[in-house]
């Protein structure tokens, strides 16, 4: 009997109003990103909703047994829209995602809502501390490091290996989650992981997937796939999550 999920995937949420606000703030050279809501409440844009619906096309062709989503509104909305679109085509997918707070986006603490310029101007000591500690272990005051995110996702995977053994499981979460899963599922070491992150764009609405291998690890089978968006004439976007480029 299998003690592993057969396939694990990650659907990054559709474009959010936070993604758009961050891009505008960076382009204008401002120090602060103008987002009224707390990060957990940032909604999808109309384009983000279209990207989520396009993901439903992918799900209709490749149904999954379980969908687990971040509680953040942009991710939970993406999951529900994608599942509804897949069900409309008769796909045997769950009616609702399971919401798990361990899939929330990385918390940025005092750097929240700051642009690259904002961090440089307001927290120069933090930039120096990050350079010394390295991106994987640097934790902004009141926030999380990459390693902290790994520590909360690891037990979730362990639970699912037992509870969803042999099944296809899709996470709907954030850009950071892709690299967390590469670290945990593939065993990509820290230096290689950071090099991959520096050259990888995780498009909104893209799907990354891993298949279980006999040696107990997982093999990357879908790499930030956006074919479903092109097939539905939906524009893919590659906006960073708010302030993600700083960390």
PDB file of C-alpha atoms in Angstrom, residues 98-240:
ATOM      1  CA  UNK A  98      -9.958  22.247   2.299  1.00  0.00           C
ATOM      2  CA  UNK A  99      -8.583  25.432   3.874  1.00  0.00           C
ATOM      3  CA  UNK A 100      -5.333  25.094   5.824  1.00  0.00           C
ATOM      4  CA  UNK A 101      -3.611  28.070   7.461  1.00  0.00           C
ATOM      5  CA  UNK A 102      -0.197  26.410   7.070  1.00  0.00           C
ATOM      6  CA  UNK A 103      -0.349  27.314   3.374  1.00  0.00           C
ATOM      7  CA  UNK A 104      -0.674  31.049   4.040  1.00  0.00           C
ATOM      8  CA  UNK A 105       1.776  33.400   2.365  1.00  0.00           C
ATOM      9  CA  UNK A 106       5.078  34.209   4.021  1.00  0.00           C
ATOM     10  CA  UNK A 107       4.682  36.903   6.680  1.00  0.00           C
ATOM     11  CA  UNK A 108       6.958  39.904   6.137  1.00  0.00           C
ATOM     12  CA  UNK A 109       6.685  41.653   9.507  1.00  0.00           C
ATOM     13  CA  UNK A 110       8.064  45.204   9.478  1.00  0.00           C
ATOM     14  CA  UNK A 111       8.767  44.956   5.732  1.00  0.00           C
ATOM     15  CA  UNK A 112       5.090  44.455   4.886  1.00  0.00           C
ATOM     16  CA  UNK A 113       3.795  46.968   2.308  1.00  0.00           C
ATOM     17  CA  UNK A 114       7.266  48.376   1.597  1.00  0.00           C
ATOM     18  CA  UNK A 115       8.799  48.538  -1.872  1.00  0.00           C
ATOM     19  CA  UNK A 116      12.452  47.863  -2.596  1.00  0.00           C
ATOM     20  CA  UNK A 117      13.104  51.570  -2.136  1.00  0.00           C
ATOM     21  CA  UNK A 118      11.058  51.642   1.066  1.00  0.00           C
ATOM     22  CA  UNK A 119      13.116  48.868   2.649  1.00  0.00           C
ATOM     23  CA  UNK A 120      16.371  50.487   1.549  1.00  0.00           C
ATOM     24  CA  UNK A 121      15.363  53.860   2.988  1.00  0.00           C
ATOM     25  CA  UNK A 122      13.614  52.742   6.184  1.00  0.00           C
ATOM     26  CA  UNK A 123      15.392  49.518   7.158  1.00  0.00           C
ATOM     27  CA  UNK A 124      18.978  49.626   5.838  1.00  0.00           C
ATOM     28  CA  UNK A 125      20.203  47.540   8.779  1.00  0.00           C
ATOM     29  CA  UNK A 126      17.784  44.781   7.800  1.00  0.00           C
ATOM     30  CA  UNK A 127      19.196  44.677   4.278  1.00  0.00           C
ATOM     31  CA  UNK A 128      22.669  44.237   5.703  1.00  0.00           C
ATOM     32  CA  UNK A 129      21.437  41.529   8.079  1.00  0.00           C
ATOM     33  CA  UNK A 130      19.812  39.676   5.200  1.00  0.00           C
ATOM     34  CA  UNK A 131      23.039  39.808   3.204  1.00  0.00           C
ATOM     35  CA  UNK A 132      24.892  38.267   6.145  1.00  0.00           C
ATOM     36  CA  UNK A 133      22.368  35.555   7.028  1.00  0.00           C
ATOM     37  CA  UNK A 134      21.289  34.700   3.507  1.00  0.00           C
ATOM     38  CA  UNK A 135      17.837  34.688   1.969  1.00  0.00           C
ATOM     39  CA  UNK A 136      16.790  31.271   3.277  1.00  0.00           C
ATOM     40  CA  UNK A 137      17.394  31.994   6.969  1.00  0.00           C
ATOM     41  CA  UNK A 138      16.815  35.745   7.146  1.00  0.00           C
ATOM     42  CA  UNK A 139      13.721  36.577   9.231  1.00  0.00           C
ATOM     43  CA  UNK A 140      12.485  40.209   9.181  1.00  0.00           C
ATOM     44  CA  UNK A 141      11.346  41.480  12.600  1.00  0.00           C
ATOM     45  CA  UNK A 142       7.829  40.202  13.194  1.00  0.00           C
ATOM     46  CA  UNK A 143       7.969  38.079  10.034  1.00  0.00           C
ATOM     47  CA  UNK A 144       9.103  34.692   8.751  1.00  0.00           C
ATOM     48  CA  UNK A 145      12.152  33.294   7.003  1.00  0.00           C
ATOM     49  CA  UNK A 146      11.934  30.820   4.147  1.00  0.00           C
ATOM     50  CA  UNK A 147      12.929  28.172   6.695  1.00  0.00           C
ATOM     51  CA  UNK A 148       9.948  29.130   8.870  1.00  0.00           C
ATOM     52  CA  UNK A 149       7.581  28.482   5.950  1.00  0.00           C
ATOM     53  CA  UNK A 150       9.233  25.105   5.363  1.00  0.00           C
ATOM     54  CA  UNK A 151       8.705  24.210   9.029  1.00  0.00           C
ATOM     55  CA  UNK A 152       4.949  24.756   8.852  1.00  0.00           C
ATOM     56  CA  UNK A 153       4.418  23.070   5.452  1.00  0.00           C
ATOM     57  CA  UNK A 154       6.456  19.969   6.361  1.00  0.00           C
ATOM     58  CA  UNK A 155       3.893  18.554   8.872  1.00  0.00           C
ATOM     59  CA  UNK A 156       1.060  19.269   6.424  1.00  0.00           C
ATOM     60  CA  UNK A 157       2.795  17.105   3.823  1.00  0.00           C
ATOM     61  CA  UNK A 158       3.418  14.411   6.409  1.00  0.00           C
ATOM     62  CA  UNK A 159      -0.283  14.331   7.272  1.00  0.00           C
ATOM     63  CA  UNK A 160      -1.306  14.168   3.633  1.00  0.00           C
ATOM     64  CA  UNK A 161       1.162  11.360   2.890  1.00  0.00           C
ATOM     65  CA  UNK A 162      -0.855   9.328   5.384  1.00  0.00           C
ATOM     66  CA  UNK A 163      -4.393  10.637   4.806  1.00  0.00           C
ATOM     67  CA  UNK A 164      -4.231  11.022   0.997  1.00  0.00           C
ATOM     68  CA  UNK A 165      -1.854   8.173   0.138  1.00  0.00           C
ATOM     69  CA  UNK A 166      -2.055   7.182  -3.517  1.00  0.00           C
ATOM     70  CA  UNK A 167      -4.163  10.237  -4.402  1.00  0.00           C
ATOM     71  CA  UNK A 168      -3.691  13.328  -6.545  1.00  0.00           C
ATOM     72  CA  UNK A 169      -3.549  16.448  -4.370  1.00  0.00           C
ATOM     73  CA  UNK A 170      -3.541  20.063  -5.508  1.00  0.00           C
ATOM     74  CA  UNK A 171      -2.470  22.969  -3.320  1.00  0.00           C
ATOM     75  CA  UNK A 172      -3.731  26.442  -4.175  1.00  0.00           C
ATOM     76  CA  UNK A 173      -1.398  28.930  -2.590  1.00  0.00           C
ATOM     77  CA  UNK A 174       1.393  31.411  -3.213  1.00  0.00           C
ATOM     78  CA  UNK A 175       4.613  31.968  -5.119  1.00  0.00           C
ATOM     79  CA  UNK A 176       6.674  31.085  -2.043  1.00  0.00           C
ATOM     80  CA  UNK A 177       4.901  27.729  -1.792  1.00  0.00           C
ATOM     81  CA  UNK A 178       6.411  26.551  -5.081  1.00  0.00           C
ATOM     82  CA  UNK A 179       9.943  26.839  -3.713  1.00  0.00           C
ATOM     83  CA  UNK A 180       8.902  25.382  -0.358  1.00  0.00           C
ATOM     84  CA  UNK A 181       7.602  22.281  -2.153  1.00  0.00           C
ATOM     85  CA  UNK A 182      10.720  21.985  -4.296  1.00  0.00           C
ATOM     86  CA  UNK A 183      12.780  21.957  -1.111  1.00  0.00           C
ATOM     87  CA  UNK A 184      10.565  19.394   0.646  1.00  0.00           C
ATOM     88  CA  UNK A 185       9.483  17.113  -2.209  1.00  0.00           C
ATOM     89  CA  UNK A 186      12.607  17.089  -4.390  1.00  0.00           C
ATOM     90  CA  UNK A 187      15.155  17.691  -1.666  1.00  0.00           C
ATOM     91  CA  UNK A 188      16.671  20.643  -3.550  1.00  0.00           C
ATOM     92  CA  UNK A 189      19.453  22.029  -1.309  1.00  0.00           C
ATOM     93  CA  UNK A 190      19.392  25.644  -0.166  1.00  0.00           C
ATOM     94  CA  UNK A 191      22.001  27.091  -2.602  1.00  0.00           C
ATOM     95  CA  UNK A 192      20.418  25.423  -5.632  1.00  0.00           C
ATOM     96  CA  UNK A 193      16.936  26.395  -4.460  1.00  0.00           C
ATOM     97  CA  UNK A 194      17.875  30.069  -4.218  1.00  0.00           C
ATOM     98  CA  UNK A 195      19.492  29.971  -7.660  1.00  0.00           C
ATOM     99  CA  UNK A 196      16.308  28.444  -9.066  1.00  0.00           C
ATOM    100  CA  UNK A 197      14.176  31.083  -7.357  1.00  0.00           C
ATOM    101  CA  UNK A 198      16.287  33.902  -8.797  1.00  0.00           C
ATOM    102  CA  UNK A 199      15.688  32.732 -12.360  1.00  0.00           C
ATOM    103  CA  UNK A 200      12.132  31.390 -12.054  1.00  0.00           C
ATOM    104  CA  UNK A 201       8.956  33.340 -12.702  1.00  0.00           C
ATOM    105  CA  UNK A 202       5.896  31.735 -11.128  1.00  0.00           C
ATOM    106  CA  UNK A 203       3.021  33.110 -13.165  1.00  0.00           C
ATOM    107  CA  UNK A 204      -0.327  33.814 -11.555  1.00  0.00           C
ATOM    108  CA  UNK A 205      -2.588  30.862 -12.329  1.00  0.00           C
ATOM    109  CA  UNK A 206       0.330  28.594 -13.272  1.00  0.00           C
ATOM    110  CA  UNK A 207       0.539  24.960 -12.219  1.00  0.00           C
ATOM    111  CA  UNK A 208       3.627  23.163 -10.947  1.00  0.00           C
ATOM    112  CA  UNK A 209       3.449  19.440 -10.289  1.00  0.00           C
ATOM    113  CA  UNK A 210       5.433  16.512  -8.907  1.00  0.00           C
ATOM    114  CA  UNK A 211       4.957  12.744  -9.344  1.00  0.00           C
ATOM    115  CA  UNK A 212       5.941  10.226  -6.683  1.00  0.00           C
ATOM    116  CA  UNK A 213       9.066   8.193  -7.445  1.00  0.00           C
ATOM    117  CA  UNK A 214       9.984   4.724  -6.096  1.00  0.00           C
ATOM    118  CA  UNK A 215      12.837   6.199  -4.018  1.00  0.00           C
ATOM    119  CA  UNK A 216      10.350   8.145  -1.890  1.00  0.00           C
ATOM    120  CA  UNK A 217      11.018  11.528  -3.469  1.00  0.00           C
ATOM    121  CA  UNK A 218       9.090  13.373  -6.117  1.00  0.00           C
ATOM    122  CA  UNK A 219       9.991  14.280  -9.691  1.00  0.00           C
ATOM    123  CA  UNK A 220       9.079  17.665 -11.156  1.00  0.00           C
ATOM    124  CA  UNK A 221       6.619  16.957 -13.998  1.00  0.00           C
ATOM    125  CA  UNK A 222       4.913  20.307 -14.616  1.00  0.00           C
ATOM    126  CA  UNK A 223       7.021  23.439 -14.306  1.00  0.00           C
ATOM    127  CA  UNK A 224       4.985  26.633 -13.885  1.00  0.00           C
ATOM    128  CA  UNK A 225       2.690  25.435 -16.683  1.00  0.00           C
ATOM    129  CA  UNK A 226       0.501  28.091 -18.340  1.00  0.00           C
ATOM    130  CA  UNK A 227      -0.750  26.142 -21.370  1.00  0.00           C
ATOM    131  CA  UNK A 228      -4.298  26.212 -20.017  1.00  0.00           C
ATOM    132  CA  UNK A 229      -4.269  30.022 -20.000  1.00  0.00           C
ATOM    133  CA  UNK A 230      -2.978  30.286 -23.551  1.00  0.00           C
ATOM    134  CA  UNK A 231      -5.610  27.741 -24.632  1.00  0.00           C
ATOM    135  CA  UNK A 232      -8.360  29.966 -23.243  1.00  0.00           C
ATOM    136  CA  UNK A 233      -6.784  33.235 -24.461  1.00  0.00           C
ATOM    137  CA  UNK A 234      -6.211  34.305 -20.860  1.00  0.00           C
ATOM    138  CA  UNK A 235      -3.270  36.606 -20.207  1.00  0.00           C
ATOM    139  CA  UNK A 236      -0.723  35.136 -17.772  1.00  0.00           C
ATOM    140  CA  UNK A 237       0.931  37.600 -15.385  1.00  0.00           C
ATOM    141  CA  UNK A 238       4.169  37.242 -13.436  1.00  0.00           C
ATOM    142  CA  UNK A 239       3.719  39.749 -10.639  1.00  0.00           C
ATOM    143  CA  UNK A 240       5.562  39.024  -7.404  1.00  0.00           C
TER     144      UNK A 240
END
